[in-house]
Coordinates of C-alpha atoms in Angstrom, one line a residue:
Chain A
M294 CA 97.5 103.5 103.5
M295 CA 99.2 101.2 106.1
A296 CA 102.3 102.9 105.9
L297 CA 100.9 106.4 106.0
L298 CA 99.0 105.4 109.2
A299 CA 102.1 103.8 110.7
L300 CA 103.9 107.2 109.9
T301 CA 101.0 109.2 111.4
F302 CA 100.9 107.4 114.6
F303 CA 104.5 107.1 115.4
S304 CA 105.6 110.3 114.4
C305 CA 103.9 111.4 117.7
T306 CA 106.7 109.6 119.6
K307 CA 110.0 110.0 120.5
E308 CA 112.5 109.1 117.8
R309 CA 115.0 106.3 118.6
F310 CA 117.7 105.7 116.2
L311 CA 119.5 102.7 115.2
D312 CA 122.7 104.1 114.8
E313 CA 122.6 106.1 117.9
P314 CA 125.8 104.7 119.9
G315 CA 124.9 102.9 122.6
N316 CA 121.3 101.8 121.8
L317 CA 121.9 98.2 120.2
V318 CA 125.3 97.9 120.6
P319 CA 127.8 98.8 123.2
K320 CA 130.1 101.9 122.7
T321 CA 133.4 101.7 121.4
V322 CA 136.5 102.9 123.4
D323 CA 136.6 106.3 121.5
Q324 CA 132.8 106.9 122.5
D325 CA 133.1 105.6 126.1
P326 CA 136.2 106.9 127.8
G327 CA 135.7 104.7 131.0
L328 CA 136.5 101.5 128.9
P329 CA 140.7 100.4 129.1
S330 CA 142.1 101.5 126.3
I331 CA 145.7 102.2 124.6
R332 CA 146.3 104.6 121.8
V333 CA 148.8 102.8 119.2
N334 CA 149.7 103.1 115.7
G335 CA 146.9 105.8 115.0
A336 CA 144.2 103.9 116.8
L337 CA 142.3 103.6 120.0
L338 CA 142.1 99.9 121.0
H339 CA 140.4 98.3 123.8
A340 CA 143.0 96.6 125.7
E341 CA 143.7 94.9 128.9
A342 CA 146.9 93.3 130.8
F343 CA 147.1 91.0 133.6
G344 CA 149.6 89.3 135.9
P345 CA 153.4 90.7 136.7
A346 CA 154.4 93.4 134.0
D347 CA 157.8 92.2 133.4
S348 CA 157.3 88.4 133.2
T349 CA 156.7 86.2 130.0
M350 CA 154.1 87.9 128.1
V351 CA 151.3 86.0 126.5
V352 CA 149.0 88.1 123.8
F353 CA 146.0 86.7 122.8
V354 CA 144.8 87.5 119.4
H355 CA 140.9 87.2 119.0
G356 CA 139.0 85.6 116.0
G357 CA 136.7 87.0 113.1
P358 CA 137.7 89.0 111.8
G359 CA 135.6 91.2 113.6
R360 CA 134.9 89.3 116.9
D361 CA 136.4 90.6 120.4
Y362 CA 138.5 89.0 122.9
R363 CA 135.7 88.5 125.8
Y364 CA 135.5 84.8 124.9
L365 CA 139.3 84.5 125.5
L366 CA 139.2 85.9 129.0
N367 CA 139.6 82.2 130.3
G368 CA 143.2 83.2 129.4
V369 CA 143.6 85.4 132.6
D370 CA 144.5 82.2 134.5
L371 CA 147.8 82.5 133.2
A372 CA 148.3 85.5 135.3
N373 CA 147.9 83.4 138.3
Y374 CA 150.9 81.0 137.1
G375 CA 153.1 84.2 136.8
Y376 CA 152.7 85.2 133.3
R377 CA 151.8 88.7 131.8
V378 CA 148.6 88.3 129.8
V379 CA 147.5 91.0 127.2
F380 CA 144.0 91.2 125.6
Y381 CA 143.1 93.7 122.7
D382 CA 140.5 94.2 120.2
Q383 CA 141.7 94.6 116.9
R384 CA 141.0 97.8 115.0
G385 CA 137.4 97.8 113.7
S386 CA 136.6 95.1 115.9
G387 CA 135.1 94.5 119.4
L388 CA 135.2 97.6 121.2
S389 CA 137.9 99.3 119.7
Q390 CA 138.0 102.3 117.3
R391 CA 136.1 102.1 113.7
F392 CA 137.4 103.0 110.7
P393 CA 135.6 103.3 107.2
G394 CA 135.5 100.2 105.2
K395 CA 137.8 102.0 102.2
F396 CA 140.5 102.4 104.7
Y397 CA 141.1 98.9 104.7
T398 CA 140.0 98.0 100.9
N399 CA 142.2 101.0 99.8
L400 CA 145.2 99.4 101.2
G401 CA 144.5 96.3 99.5
L402 CA 147.0 93.8 101.4
G403 CA 148.6 96.6 103.1
A404 CA 145.5 96.3 105.3
L405 CA 147.1 93.2 106.9
D406 CA 150.2 95.2 107.5
V407 CA 148.2 97.6 109.5
L408 CA 147.1 94.9 111.5
Y409 CA 150.8 93.5 112.0
Q410 CA 151.8 96.8 112.9
D411 CA 148.8 97.1 115.4
L412 CA 150.2 93.9 117.1
S413 CA 153.7 95.2 117.0
A414 CA 152.6 98.2 118.8
V415 CA 150.3 96.5 121.5
I416 CA 153.5 94.2 122.2
A417 CA 155.7 97.2 122.5
H418 CA 153.3 99.1 124.4
Y419 CA 153.0 96.6 127.3
R420 CA 156.8 95.2 127.0
T421 CA 158.9 96.3 129.8
S422 CA 162.3 95.2 128.5
P423 CA 163.9 94.0 125.4
N424 CA 164.3 90.6 127.1
Q425 CA 160.7 90.0 127.9
K426 CA 159.8 86.8 126.0
V427 CA 156.6 87.5 123.8
I428 CA 154.0 84.4 122.9
L429 CA 151.2 84.7 120.7
M430 CA 148.2 82.6 121.2
G431 CA 146.0 83.3 118.1
H432 CA 142.5 81.8 117.9
S433 CA 140.8 81.1 114.5
W434 CA 141.2 84.1 112.2
G435 CA 143.8 85.5 115.1
G436 CA 145.7 82.2 114.5
M437 CA 146.1 83.2 111.1
L438 CA 147.1 86.9 112.0
A439 CA 149.6 85.3 114.4
T440 CA 151.1 82.9 111.8
G441 CA 151.3 85.8 109.6
Y442 CA 153.0 88.0 112.1
A443 CA 155.6 85.0 113.2
G444 CA 156.2 84.6 109.5
K445 CA 157.0 87.9 108.9
N446 CA 158.8 88.6 112.4
P447 CA 160.4 85.4 113.1
Q448 CA 162.7 87.1 115.9
A449 CA 160.0 89.1 117.6
I450 CA 158.3 86.2 119.3
Q451 CA 159.5 83.4 121.2
G452 CA 156.4 81.3 121.3
L453 CA 153.2 80.7 119.0
I454 CA 150.0 79.1 120.0
V455 CA 147.3 78.7 117.4
G456 CA 143.7 77.6 117.8
E457 CA 141.8 76.1 115.1
P458 CA 142.7 78.7 112.3
G459 CA 140.5 78.0 109.3
G460 CA 143.6 77.9 106.7
L461 CA 146.6 79.7 106.2
K462 CA 146.6 79.9 102.3
W463 CA 143.6 81.6 100.6
K464 CA 142.7 78.6 98.9
D465 CA 142.4 76.6 102.3
I466 CA 140.7 79.7 103.8
S467 CA 138.0 79.7 101.1
E468 CA 137.4 76.1 101.4
Y469 CA 137.1 76.2 105.4
M470 CA 134.5 79.2 105.2
K471 CA 132.2 77.4 102.7
A472 CA 132.2 74.2 104.8
S473 CA 131.8 76.0 108.0
R474 CA 128.6 77.9 106.4
S475 CA 126.9 75.1 104.2
Y476 CA 123.5 75.6 105.9
E477 CA 120.8 73.8 104.6
I478 CA 118.5 76.1 102.4
L479 CA 115.5 75.1 104.5
E480 CA 117.2 75.5 108.0
E481 CA 116.2 78.0 110.7
L482 CA 119.7 79.1 111.0
L483 CA 120.1 80.3 107.3
N484 CA 116.6 81.9 107.4
D485 CA 117.2 83.9 110.8
A486 CA 120.5 85.2 109.0
T487 CA 118.5 86.0 105.8
Y488 CA 115.2 87.1 107.1
L489 CA 116.6 89.9 109.0
D490 CA 117.4 92.0 106.0
Q491 CA 113.9 93.0 105.5
F492 CA 113.8 94.6 108.9
I493 CA 117.3 96.5 109.1
T494 CA 119.4 97.8 106.6
G495 CA 122.5 99.6 107.2
K496 CA 124.6 101.8 104.8
E497 CA 128.0 101.7 104.1
D498 CA 130.3 102.5 107.2
Q499 CA 127.0 102.6 109.8
H500 CA 129.0 100.5 111.9
E501 CA 126.3 100.4 114.9
I502 CA 123.7 98.9 112.7
L503 CA 126.0 96.8 110.6
D504 CA 127.6 95.4 113.9
Y505 CA 124.3 94.7 115.4
K506 CA 123.1 92.7 112.4
M507 CA 126.4 90.7 112.4
A508 CA 125.8 89.9 116.0
M509 CA 122.2 88.7 115.0
M510 CA 123.3 86.5 112.4
A511 CA 125.8 85.0 114.3
S512 CA 124.1 83.5 117.4
N513 CA 125.1 79.9 116.7
N514 CA 126.4 77.7 114.0
S515 CA 125.4 73.8 114.3
I516 CA 128.6 73.0 111.7
T517 CA 131.4 74.6 114.0
G518 CA 129.6 74.0 117.1
E519 CA 129.5 77.7 118.1
D520 CA 127.1 79.0 120.6
N521 CA 127.3 82.7 120.9
T522 CA 124.4 82.8 123.4
R523 CA 126.6 81.5 126.2
P524 CA 127.5 83.9 128.5
G525 CA 130.6 85.8 127.8
S526 CA 130.9 85.2 124.1
F527 CA 131.4 88.4 122.7
W528 CA 131.0 92.4 123.2
R529 CA 130.5 93.9 119.8
S530 CA 131.0 92.5 116.2
G531 CA 132.9 94.4 113.8
A532 CA 131.1 94.2 110.3
V533 CA 132.9 96.6 108.3
I534 CA 136.4 95.1 108.8
M535 CA 135.1 91.7 108.6
G536 CA 133.8 92.5 105.1
A537 CA 136.7 94.5 104.1
L538 CA 139.2 91.9 104.8
Q539 CA 137.0 89.2 103.2
E540 CA 136.8 91.4 100.1
I541 CA 140.8 92.0 100.3
G542 CA 141.2 88.4 100.8
K543 CA 139.0 87.4 97.4
E544 CA 140.7 90.1 95.4
H545 CA 144.5 89.4 96.6
Q546 CA 144.4 86.0 98.1
P547 CA 146.7 86.3 101.0
D548 CA 149.3 83.7 102.4
F549 CA 149.6 83.6 105.9
S550 CA 151.9 80.8 106.0
A551 CA 154.6 83.0 104.0
G552 CA 158.1 83.2 105.7
I553 CA 156.5 80.6 108.5
S554 CA 159.4 78.1 107.5
S555 CA 161.8 80.2 109.1
F556 CA 160.0 80.3 112.5
Q557 CA 162.0 77.4 113.9
T558 CA 160.1 77.4 117.5
P559 CA 157.7 74.5 118.2
V560 CA 154.1 75.8 117.7
L561 CA 151.4 74.5 119.7
F562 CA 148.3 73.9 117.4
F563 CA 144.6 73.2 119.2
Y564 CA 141.4 72.0 117.3
S565 CA 138.3 71.1 118.3
G566 CA 136.5 68.0 118.3
K567 CA 133.1 69.2 117.7
N568 CA 134.0 71.4 114.9
A569 CA 132.6 69.5 111.6
A570 CA 134.3 71.5 109.0
Y571 CA 137.6 71.0 111.1
P572 CA 138.1 67.0 110.7
D573 CA 141.6 65.5 112.0
A574 CA 142.6 65.5 108.3
W575 CA 142.2 69.3 108.0
A576 CA 143.9 69.9 111.2
Q577 CA 146.9 68.0 110.1
K578 CA 146.9 69.6 106.6
I579 CA 146.8 73.4 107.9
S580 CA 149.3 72.3 110.6
A581 CA 151.7 71.1 108.1
A582 CA 152.7 74.6 107.2
Y583 CA 154.7 75.0 110.7
P584 CA 158.2 73.6 110.6
M585 CA 157.5 72.1 114.1
V586 CA 154.2 71.5 115.7
N587 CA 152.3 70.0 118.3
L588 CA 148.6 68.9 117.7
I589 CA 146.0 68.8 120.5
K590 CA 142.6 67.9 120.0
V591 CA 140.1 69.3 122.4
N592 CA 137.1 67.1 122.5
G593 CA 133.7 67.8 123.6
V594 CA 133.8 71.4 122.3
G595 CA 133.4 73.4 119.1
H596 CA 135.4 76.0 117.5
P597 CA 135.3 78.8 120.3
G598 CA 135.3 76.2 123.0
I599 CA 138.9 75.6 123.0
V600 CA 139.3 78.5 125.1
H601 CA 135.9 79.9 126.0
D602 CA 134.5 76.3 127.6
R603 CA 135.5 76.6 131.1
N604 CA 135.9 72.8 131.4
A605 CA 138.2 72.2 128.2
W606 CA 139.9 75.2 129.3
T607 CA 140.8 74.1 132.7
T608 CA 141.2 70.2 132.0
I609 CA 143.2 70.4 128.6
T610 CA 144.0 73.7 126.9
L611 CA 145.4 75.5 129.9
P612 CA 147.5 72.5 131.2
A613 CA 149.0 72.2 127.6
I614 CA 150.0 75.8 127.2
L615 CA 151.7 76.0 130.8
Q616 CA 153.7 73.0 129.8
Y617 CA 154.3 74.7 126.4
L618 CA 155.3 78.1 127.9
Q619 CA 157.7 76.0 130.4
S620 CA 159.4 74.3 127.3
L621 CA 160.4 77.7 125.7
Chain B
M135 CA 99.4 102.4 124.8
N136 CA 98.7 104.3 121.4
K137 CA 101.4 101.6 120.1
Y138 CA 99.1 98.9 121.2
I139 CA 96.2 100.5 119.7
V140 CA 98.1 100.8 116.4
L141 CA 99.2 97.4 116.5
I142 CA 95.6 96.0 116.7
F143 CA 93.8 98.5 114.3
L144 CA 96.6 99.0 111.5
P145 CA 96.1 95.9 109.7
A146 CA 92.3 96.5 109.8
F147 CA 92.4 99.7 108.6
A148 CA 94.7 98.5 105.8
L149 CA 92.2 95.9 104.7
M150 CA 89.4 98.1 104.6
M151 CA 91.1 100.9 102.9
S152 CA 93.5 99.8 100.5
P153 CA 92.8 100.0 96.8
A154 CA 94.5 97.0 95.7
M155 CA 96.8 92.9 95.8
A156 CA 100.1 91.1 95.4
Q157 CA 100.4 87.6 93.3
N158 CA 101.4 87.5 89.7
L159 CA 98.3 89.0 88.0
N160 CA 97.5 88.3 84.4
W161 CA 95.0 91.1 83.9
A162 CA 94.2 90.2 80.6
G163 CA 93.1 86.6 81.7
L164 CA 90.5 87.9 84.3
K165 CA 87.1 86.9 83.3
E166 CA 83.9 89.3 84.2
N167 CA 82.6 86.7 86.3
E168 CA 85.9 86.1 88.2
K169 CA 85.7 87.8 91.6
H170 CA 87.9 85.7 93.9
L171 CA 91.5 84.8 93.8
F172 CA 93.1 82.3 95.7
H173 CA 96.8 81.7 95.5
V174 CA 99.6 79.6 97.2
H175 CA 103.4 80.2 96.7
A176 CA 106.8 79.3 97.5
G177 CA 110.1 80.6 96.4
M178 CA 113.3 82.5 97.8
E179 CA 112.8 85.8 99.3
Y180 CA 115.0 86.8 102.1
G181 CA 115.0 83.0 102.8
A182 CA 113.2 80.2 101.7
E183 CA 109.5 80.7 102.0
Y184 CA 105.9 79.8 101.5
G185 CA 102.8 81.6 101.5
L186 CA 99.3 81.8 100.4
G187 CA 96.6 84.9 100.0
Y188 CA 93.2 85.9 98.9
S189 CA 92.1 88.7 96.7
Y190 CA 88.9 90.2 95.7
R191 CA 88.4 92.1 92.2
I192 CA 86.3 95.3 92.8
K193 CA 84.5 96.7 89.8
N194 CA 84.2 100.1 89.1
K195 CA 84.1 102.4 86.1
F196 CA 87.5 103.8 85.9
F197 CA 90.3 101.5 86.9
P198 CA 90.1 97.8 87.5
L199 CA 91.8 97.0 91.2
V200 CA 92.0 94.0 92.9
A201 CA 92.3 94.2 96.9
G202 CA 93.8 91.1 99.1
I203 CA 95.6 90.0 101.8
E204 CA 98.6 87.3 102.0
Y205 CA 100.8 85.7 104.5
S206 CA 104.0 84.1 104.0
A207 CA 106.7 82.5 106.3
P208 CA 110.3 81.4 106.1
A209 CA 111.4 77.9 106.2
G210 CA 112.6 76.5 109.4
N211 CA 112.0 74.3 112.6
R212 CA 110.4 77.0 114.7
V213 CA 106.9 77.6 113.5
L214 CA 105.5 81.0 113.7
D215 CA 108.5 83.2 115.2
D216 CA 109.0 84.6 111.6
F217 CA 106.4 85.7 109.4
K218 CA 105.0 88.4 106.9
S219 CA 101.6 89.4 106.3
K220 CA 100.5 92.0 103.8
A221 CA 97.3 93.9 103.0
G222 CA 96.7 95.9 100.0
G223 CA 96.2 95.6 96.2
Q224 CA 97.2 96.5 92.8
I225 CA 95.3 99.0 90.2
R226 CA 95.6 99.0 86.5
W227 CA 96.0 102.6 85.4
L228 CA 97.2 102.2 81.5
A229 CA 95.8 99.9 79.1
W230 CA 97.1 100.4 75.3
R231 CA 96.4 96.9 73.2
D232 CA 98.3 94.5 75.0
V233 CA 100.6 96.4 77.1
Q234 CA 99.1 97.4 80.5
F235 CA 100.7 99.4 83.6
S236 CA 99.6 98.7 86.9
T237 CA 100.8 99.8 90.6
R238 CA 100.8 97.6 93.6
I239 CA 101.0 99.1 97.2
Q240 CA 100.5 96.9 100.4
G241 CA 100.8 97.6 104.0
V242 CA 103.3 95.0 105.6
F243 CA 103.2 93.6 109.1
R244 CA 106.4 91.1 109.8
R245 CA 107.6 89.4 112.8
H246 CA 111.4 87.8 113.3
E247 CA 112.6 86.2 116.2
N248 CA 115.9 84.6 116.7
D249 CA 117.9 83.8 119.9
F250 CA 118.9 87.5 120.6
V251 CA 115.8 89.7 119.8
R252 CA 112.3 89.5 118.6
L253 CA 111.6 92.3 116.1
L254 CA 107.6 93.6 114.9
N255 CA 107.7 95.8 112.0
F256 CA 105.1 98.0 110.2
G257 CA 106.2 98.8 106.7
S258 CA 105.1 99.2 103.2
D259 CA 105.8 97.6 99.8
M260 CA 105.2 99.7 96.6
A261 CA 105.6 98.5 92.8
G262 CA 105.1 99.3 89.6
V263 CA 104.6 96.4 86.9
L264 CA 104.6 97.2 83.1
G265 CA 104.0 94.3 80.9
Y266 CA 102.3 92.6 77.9
Y267 CA 99.3 90.8 78.8
R268 CA 97.4 88.2 76.7
P269 CA 94.2 86.0 77.7
Q270 CA 96.5 83.0 78.1
W271 CA 99.8 84.4 79.4
F272 CA 101.6 87.6 80.1
L273 CA 105.4 88.8 80.7
A274 CA 105.9 91.7 82.7
A275 CA 108.7 94.0 84.5
E276 CA 108.4 95.1 87.9
A277 CA 110.4 97.4 90.2
G278 CA 109.4 98.1 93.8
F279 CA 110.5 99.4 97.2
D280 CA 109.9 97.4 100.5
K281 CA 110.3 99.8 103.2
A282 CA 110.5 98.9 107.2
I283 CA 109.0 101.9 108.5
V284 CA 108.8 101.3 112.3
T285 CA 110.4 98.4 114.1
H286 CA 110.0 97.4 117.8
F287 CA 112.8 95.4 119.5
K288 CA 112.6 93.1 122.2
H289 CA 115.7 91.5 123.4
A290 CA 116.1 88.1 124.9
A291 CA 118.3 87.5 128.2
A292 CA 121.1 86.1 125.8
Y293 CA 121.6 89.4 124.3
R294 CA 121.2 91.3 127.6
E295 CA 124.1 89.2 128.9
I296 CA 125.8 90.4 125.9
Y297 CA 125.0 93.8 126.4
A298 CA 123.1 94.9 129.5
R299 CA 121.9 98.4 128.4
V300 CA 120.7 97.5 125.1
V301 CA 117.5 99.7 124.3
D302 CA 114.1 98.1 123.7
G303 CA 111.2 99.8 122.2
W304 CA 110.1 101.1 118.8
Y305 CA 112.6 102.4 116.5
E306 CA 112.2 105.2 114.1
P307 CA 112.5 106.6 111.6
A308 CA 112.6 103.7 109.1
S309 CA 114.9 101.0 110.1
G310 CA 115.5 99.7 106.6
G311 CA 114.4 99.6 103.1
N312 CA 115.3 97.5 99.8
F313 CA 114.6 98.3 96.3
Y314 CA 113.8 95.1 94.0
Y315 CA 113.4 94.9 90.2
G316 CA 112.8 91.6 88.0
V317 CA 110.5 90.0 85.7
Q318 CA 107.2 88.1 86.0
A319 CA 105.5 85.7 83.9
G320 CA 102.2 83.4 83.9
F321 CA 100.2 81.3 82.0
S322 CA 96.4 81.0 82.5
Y323 CA 94.2 78.1 81.9
K324 CA 90.2 77.9 82.6
R325 CA 90.3 79.2 86.2
Q326 CA 93.9 78.9 87.1
D327 CA 97.0 80.8 87.0
I328 CA 100.5 79.6 87.1
G329 CA 103.1 82.6 87.9
L330 CA 106.9 82.8 88.3
K331 CA 108.8 86.1 89.3
A332 CA 112.4 86.6 89.8
G333 CA 114.6 89.5 90.1
K334 CA 117.6 91.3 92.2
I335 CA 117.3 92.9 95.7
L336 CA 119.6 96.1 96.4
S337 CA 119.6 97.7 99.7
Q338 CA 118.3 101.4 99.9
D339 CA 121.9 102.9 99.5
F340 CA 122.4 101.1 96.2
T341 CA 125.7 99.9 97.5
T342 CA 125.1 97.3 100.1
K343 CA 123.2 94.0 99.3
P344 CA 121.1 91.8 101.5
Y345 CA 122.3 88.1 102.4
L346 CA 120.3 86.9 99.6
P347 CA 120.4 89.4 96.9
F348 CA 117.7 87.9 94.9
Y349 CA 114.1 86.6 94.9
V350 CA 112.4 83.9 93.2
Q351 CA 108.6 82.9 93.3
L352 CA 106.2 80.5 92.0
S353 CA 102.8 80.8 92.3
Y354 CA 99.5 79.1 91.5
T355 CA 96.1 80.9 91.9
V356 CA 92.7 79.5 91.2
K357 CA 90.0 82.1 90.3
F358 CA 86.0 81.8 90.9

């Protein structure tokens, strides 16, 4: 009876749809031509570049899968030191074009190759000469992706900076995911995530709804020290690619450290002091995959704070990156 | 303005007009003089939750029916930011020897608030229950559909910083819906029932699953 009454009353009002682009989450670059974008490798990607076009290029690779580069924008500071700084949202993430889940899952591990090809294409788009140095700065999932890219293309980049990649081998990634999400059963955070399912359900590939739900569930994480309610944390989540890559990961167990032993350039490895799932021992274990590595612990911040926290960035991360770039 | 009127009067209408209730009910264990049923429950359903309810048995010549209300809330350190209230009931349509079939229909009003948004929702919960009922115990199967019919979104400043042009207001048509199916069992002793139900939850497209794709609930009922 209550339901019938509700239907009767509300049928008189203007319909407002959850999946209408722009209602609950920002439009993507294919829906809003006003956003900065590049078309590469068959996808329209949200992307921006700062600094002199022909100087050493630092390409930021964001975390997730399914986050965006907004929280990495402190990296624009590198342009003030004369570097070319490139940001892009990976396909299916942030404000970049969306693809169906099956696009990824049908490819299996080939989906990762598509992401590597996208990265190659982004570099090629902004690179002005073959001699221009390229350095990757990957955070979290971006660190895994950047490491996988370096292992596959050791000659294609001249430097690698990573920020707290959860793991590089699937067993470690899986262990880290468990540790970073081991909420207490009676905790507000867990119930905030689960309770929402009775209000909003999204069908497969209903990106607007699924991305919105993902954003609502990810407001903070007391284990990793993430607080996405802080200004500038993100634009839009990419739920479908996140789900698809997790499915692929479970099925095919990728190893992002494959081939990294042939990358003989020193790697700069950041990890945070407030991520309880990433103690010193874990940082040492994960970083051991790199032939030459310099570990830097960024105290006082959690997982995204390595770059996102202004104070940590200006006092620890940026000076270390500048020193690293000058050493290459 | 209409919407505010609906917000106020809809639960009241539902209380007055719904034909039936929600907890595990042993039809065979209900005695003639037992009209009032008070229950408490705890379990997992879209999170760890606890709740209580009251039901009234309405006598009639045709079909036994029980009308009631219930309230539940998930665990967490913020009290009253999330809750669910239901009003409705349960009616027994068929009884053949010890096998009985009943349906349950409830109007639902629920609230959820997190760091980014406050949601108010009107929905419905309909289920069918087929089981074997004895005076001391019962075992039944249930299947139902929980629909979020209309939902009001009001976003917090934290989300407006993320997306300034987010559109607040009532969203319709339906913003969600989940099927569920499972088993329920109970033991009756004097004026008390202990019930247990458990099952699976599936999104309405049958392909996606909620974060917690199951439910389990333990209930205790006093009848007088």
